Short mmCIF file of C-alpha atoms in Angstrom, two decimals:
data_model
loop_
_atom_site.label_atom_id
_atom_site.label_comp_id
_atom_site.label_asym_id
_atom_site.label_seq_id
_atom_site.Cartn_x
_atom_site.Cartn_y
_atom_site.Cartn_z
CA SER X 1 0.00 0.00 0.00
CA GLY X 2 0.99 3.62 -0.40
CA GLY X 3 1.17 4.08 3.34
CA GLU X 4 3.46 1.07 3.78
CA ILE X 5 5.73 2.33 0.98
CA SER X 6 6.00 5.77 2.58
CA ARG X 7 6.75 4.25 5.99
CA ARG X 8 9.44 1.96 4.58
CA VAL X 9 11.03 4.78 2.53
CA ALA X 10 11.25 6.99 5.62
CA GLU X 11 12.68 4.11 7.66
CA MET X 12 15.38 3.34 5.09
CA LEU X 13 16.37 6.98 4.60
CA GLN X 14 16.70 7.36 8.35
CA LEU X 15 18.85 4.24 8.48
CA VAL X 16 21.33 5.43 5.83
CA GLY X 17 21.42 9.04 7.07
CA LEU X 18 19.38 10.71 4.30
CA ARG X 19 16.28 11.74 6.23
CA GLY X 20 15.01 15.08 4.91
CA LEU X 21 16.28 14.55 1.36
CA GLU X 22 13.20 12.67 0.14
CA ARG X 23 12.33 15.28 -2.52
CA ARG X 24 15.86 15.79 -3.86
CA SER X 25 16.67 14.60 -7.38
CA VAL X 26 19.27 11.84 -7.41
CA ALA X 27 21.22 13.90 -9.98
CA THR X 28 21.78 16.60 -7.32
CA LEU X 29 23.18 14.19 -4.72
CA SER X 30 26.88 13.67 -4.06
CA GLY X 31 28.58 10.38 -4.94
CA GLY X 32 28.43 9.25 -1.34
CA GLU X 33 24.75 10.15 -1.03
CA GLN X 34 23.97 8.24 -4.23
CA GLN X 35 25.69 5.17 -2.78
CA ARG X 36 23.49 5.51 0.30
CA VAL X 37 20.39 5.61 -1.91
CA ALA X 38 21.54 2.41 -3.63
CA LEU X 39 22.04 0.76 -0.26
CA ALA X 40 18.59 1.88 0.94
CA ARG X 41 17.00 0.40 -2.20
CA ALA X 42 18.77 -2.91 -1.61
CA LEU X 43 17.66 -3.03 2.04
CA ALA X 44 14.04 -1.96 1.47
CA PRO X 45 12.74 -5.48 0.56
CA ASP X 46 14.25 -6.79 3.84
CA PRO X 47 16.59 -9.34 2.19
CA LYS X 48 18.02 -12.31 4.05
CA VAL X 49 21.35 -11.96 2.22
CA LEU X 50 22.87 -8.75 0.87
CA LEU X 51 25.54 -8.74 -1.87
CA LEU X 52 27.76 -5.66 -2.18
CA ASP X 53 30.12 -5.73 -5.18
CA GLU X 54 32.87 -3.09 -4.93
CA PRO X 55 30.39 -0.52 -3.51
CA LEU X 56 33.06 2.05 -2.63
CA GLY X 57 35.41 1.59 -5.57
CA SER X 58 34.57 4.87 -7.36
CA LEU X 59 34.82 7.10 -4.28
CA ASP X 60 37.78 9.13 -3.02
CA ARG X 61 39.61 7.97 0.10
CA ARG X 62 38.00 10.45 2.53
CA LEU X 63 34.45 9.63 1.43
CA ARG X 64 35.25 5.92 1.29
CA ASP X 65 36.48 5.94 4.89
CA ARG X 66 33.33 7.73 6.04
CA LEU X 67 31.04 5.28 4.26
CA LEU X 68 33.04 2.37 5.65
CA ASP X 69 32.20 3.61 9.14
CA ASP X 70 28.53 3.88 8.11
CA LEU X 71 28.49 0.34 6.69
CA LYS X 72 30.13 -1.02 9.83
CA ARG X 73 27.40 0.63 11.93
CA LEU X 74 24.63 -0.62 9.65
CA PHE X 75 25.91 -4.20 9.62
CA GLY X 76 26.01 -4.07 13.40
CA GLU X 77 22.35 -3.01 13.55
CA LEU X 78 20.87 -5.29 10.87
CA ALA X 79 20.26 -9.02 11.24
CA VAL X 80 21.33 -9.76 7.67
CA THR X 81 24.18 -11.75 6.17
CA ALA X 82 26.25 -9.46 3.92
CA VAL X 83 28.69 -10.73 1.30
CA TYR X 84 31.06 -7.85 0.55
CA VAL X 85 33.23 -8.22 -2.56
CA THR X 86 36.33 -6.00 -2.75
CA HIS X 87 39.92 -5.86 -3.99
CA ASP X 88 40.81 -3.71 -0.96
CA GLN X 89 41.92 -5.96 1.91
CA GLY X 90 41.59 -3.02 4.31
CA GLU X 91 37.85 -2.85 3.62
CA ALA X 92 37.49 -6.61 4.01
CA PHE X 93 39.42 -6.65 7.29
CA GLU X 94 37.42 -3.75 8.72
CA LEU X 95 33.96 -5.06 7.82
CA GLY X 96 34.18 -8.84 7.75
CA ASP X 97 33.42 -11.19 10.61
CA ARG X 98 35.10 -13.70 8.29
CA VAL X 99 37.26 -13.03 5.25
CA ALA X 100 37.58 -15.28 2.19
CA VAL X 101 40.42 -14.63 -0.25
CA MET X 102 39.90 -15.86 -3.84
CA ARG X 103 42.40 -16.39 -6.65
CA ASP X 104 41.57 -17.67 -10.15
CA GLY X 105 38.05 -18.61 -9.08
CA ARG X 106 39.16 -20.61 -6.04
CA VAL X 107 39.07 -19.85 -2.33
CA VAL X 108 42.68 -19.66 -1.11
CA GLN X 109 42.00 -19.02 2.59
CA THR X 110 39.19 -18.12 4.97
CA GLY X 111 39.28 -16.92 8.55
CA THR X 112 38.98 -13.85 10.70
CA ALA X 113 40.98 -10.79 9.70
CA ASP X 114 43.55 -11.57 12.41
CA GLU X 115 43.89 -15.18 11.24
CA VAL X 116 44.41 -14.27 7.58
CA TRP X 117 46.87 -11.48 8.41
CA SER X 118 48.88 -13.44 10.95
CA ARG X 119 49.08 -16.70 8.97
CA PRO X 120 48.68 -16.17 5.18
CA ALA X 121 48.20 -19.43 3.30
CA ASP X 122 51.01 -18.93 0.76
CA GLU X 123 53.59 -16.52 -0.62
CA ASP X 124 51.26 -14.95 -3.21
CA LEU X 125 48.65 -14.19 -0.56
CA ALA X 126 51.30 -12.71 1.74
CA ARG X 127 52.38 -10.34 -1.04
CA PHE X 128 48.74 -9.49 -1.87
CA LEU X 129 48.25 -8.45 1.75
CA GLY X 130 51.19 -6.08 1.37
CA LEU X 131 53.71 -8.13 3.31
CA VAL X 132 57.11 -7.27 1.83
CA ASN X 133 59.27 -9.49 4.02
CA VAL X 134 58.78 -12.74 2.11
CA ASP X 135 61.79 -15.03 1.77
CA GLY X 136 61.00 -18.45 0.33
CA SER X 137 58.78 -20.20 2.84
CA ARG X 138 59.23 -17.54 5.54
CA VAL X 139 57.26 -14.34 6.09
CA VAL X 140 58.19 -11.70 8.64
CA ARG X 141 55.32 -9.36 9.47
CA PRO X 142 56.48 -5.71 9.52
CA GLU X 143 55.11 -5.04 13.00
CA ALA X 144 57.45 -7.77 14.31
CA VAL X 145 60.52 -5.84 13.12
CA SER X 146 62.01 -3.42 15.65
CA VAL X 147 64.35 -0.72 14.28
CA THR X 148 66.45 1.59 16.45
CA THR X 149 69.13 4.08 15.51
CA ALA X 150 72.57 2.58 16.11
CA ALA X 151 74.29 4.25 19.02
CA ASP X 152 77.74 5.79 18.66
CA GLY X 153 80.30 3.05 18.45
CA GLU X 154 77.72 0.40 17.50
CA HIS X 155 77.98 -1.17 14.06
CA GLY X 156 74.25 -1.83 13.58
CA ASP X 157 72.66 -4.16 11.04
CA GLY X 158 71.82 -1.96 8.07
CA VAL X 159 70.78 1.41 6.65
CA VAL X 160 67.29 2.91 6.24
CA GLU X 161 66.59 3.26 2.52
CA SER X 162 63.14 4.88 2.67
CA VAL X 163 60.55 6.17 5.10
CA ALA X 164 56.83 6.31 4.23
CA ARG X 165 54.02 7.45 6.54
CA ARG X 166 50.69 5.65 6.02
CA GLY X 167 48.31 7.29 8.44
CA PRO X 168 49.31 6.42 12.01
CA THR X 169 51.97 3.93 10.86
CA VAL X 170 55.44 4.65 9.48
CA HIS X 171 57.01 2.02 7.21
CA LEU X 172 60.79 1.85 7.14
CA LEU X 173 62.62 -0.08 4.43
CA VAL X 174 66.02 -1.20 5.73
CA ARG X 175 68.82 -2.51 3.52
CA LEU X 176 70.70 -5.01 5.65
CA ASP X 177 74.45 -5.52 5.37
CA ASP X 178 73.95 -8.86 3.59
CA GLY X 179 72.11 -7.05 0.77
CA SER X 180 68.59 -8.14 1.70
CA ARG X 181 65.79 -5.70 2.55
CA LEU X 182 63.42 -5.73 5.51
CA GLU X 183 60.31 -3.61 6.10
CA ALA X 184 59.40 -2.42 9.57
CA ALA X 185 56.13 -0.80 10.69
CA VAL X 186 56.39 1.61 13.64
CA THR X 187 53.84 3.87 15.28
CA SER X 188 56.10 6.29 17.16
CA ILE X 189 56.53 9.89 16.02
CA GLU X 190 60.28 9.67 16.63
CA HIS X 191 61.87 7.14 14.30
CA PRO X 192 65.06 6.66 12.25
CA GLY X 193 65.28 8.58 8.98
CA THR X 194 66.56 7.83 5.51
CA GLY X 195 70.30 7.12 5.58
CA ASP X 196 70.44 6.34 9.30
CA ARG X 197 72.34 3.27 10.36
CA VAL X 198 70.12 1.08 12.54
CA ALA X 199 70.00 -2.02 14.67
CA VAL X 200 67.27 -4.53 13.82
CA GLU X 201 65.52 -7.09 16.00
CA ILE X 202 62.79 -9.54 14.95
CA ASP X 203 60.11 -10.89 17.29
CA PRO X 204 59.94 -14.66 16.61
CA ALA X 205 56.17 -14.53 17.17
CA GLY X 206 55.89 -12.45 13.99
CA VAL X 207 57.62 -14.99 11.75
CA VAL X 208 55.30 -17.21 9.67
CA ASP X 209 56.50 -20.54 8.26
CA LEU X 210 54.51 -20.98 5.04
CA SER X 211 55.66 -24.58 4.62
CA GLN X 212 53.35 -25.53 7.49
CA ASN X 213 50.37 -24.39 5.41
CA VAL X 214 50.99 -26.78 2.50
CA GLY X 215 48.06 -29.14 1.96
CA ARG X 216 45.71 -27.25 4.26
CA ASP X 217 42.20 -27.02 2.83
CA PRO X 218 40.42 -23.68 3.24
CA LYS X 219 37.15 -23.83 5.12
CA PRO X 220 34.08 -22.37 3.42
CA GLY X 221 32.49 -19.44 5.18
CA ALA X 222 30.40 -16.31 4.69
CA ILE X 223 32.04 -12.92 4.43
CA ARG X 224 29.73 -11.38 7.01
CA GLU X 225 27.78 -13.40 9.54
CA PRO X 226 24.26 -12.38 10.67
CA ARG X 227 23.76 -10.56 13.95
CA GLY X 228 20.80 -10.44 16.25
#
């Protein structure tokens, strides 16, 4: 009925933060607002399963981050299973109760975000996740690498080649004396700079032996599990 349609429209617009814009033309809405309209349309029939295919791919980083927060809130409120398809592992890790990584039409690994990050199934997946420290069957996660400026008189282990800030984390690429390179992720404001000679320590808990993953079958699982 007309009354039921009006009630549901108002409910959905309130849910996605567009209350008061009922009479606006879609052509006058921003990209983020248009994405919210699309989400409201998908939710209006009260689906049991919701499929989102690269919903934030065309948006700039600032707007994408804001909508990610909105989606996280919505998924927490709705009792619906959501399958969220994305090439951005950051989005998957932030939204998914469980994450499934696919390659060439096959599921490579499933698990929580912490499980996939801490124990990638193979070398290709480790590199896809942005892990640089891959050496044969061994992966060293960057947060397990501690880098300190070599004190006067200390030889150290290598030289910082580059420094890159990525939000709250600073990534240091160190060229070790044996010619290999090691990436470290630090969160402190004070850190070694490019050209500094440094001492390096590795936390054994952050070293992953990929050979132990050979022959392990991935378990099937949904991207987002229902709440409520």
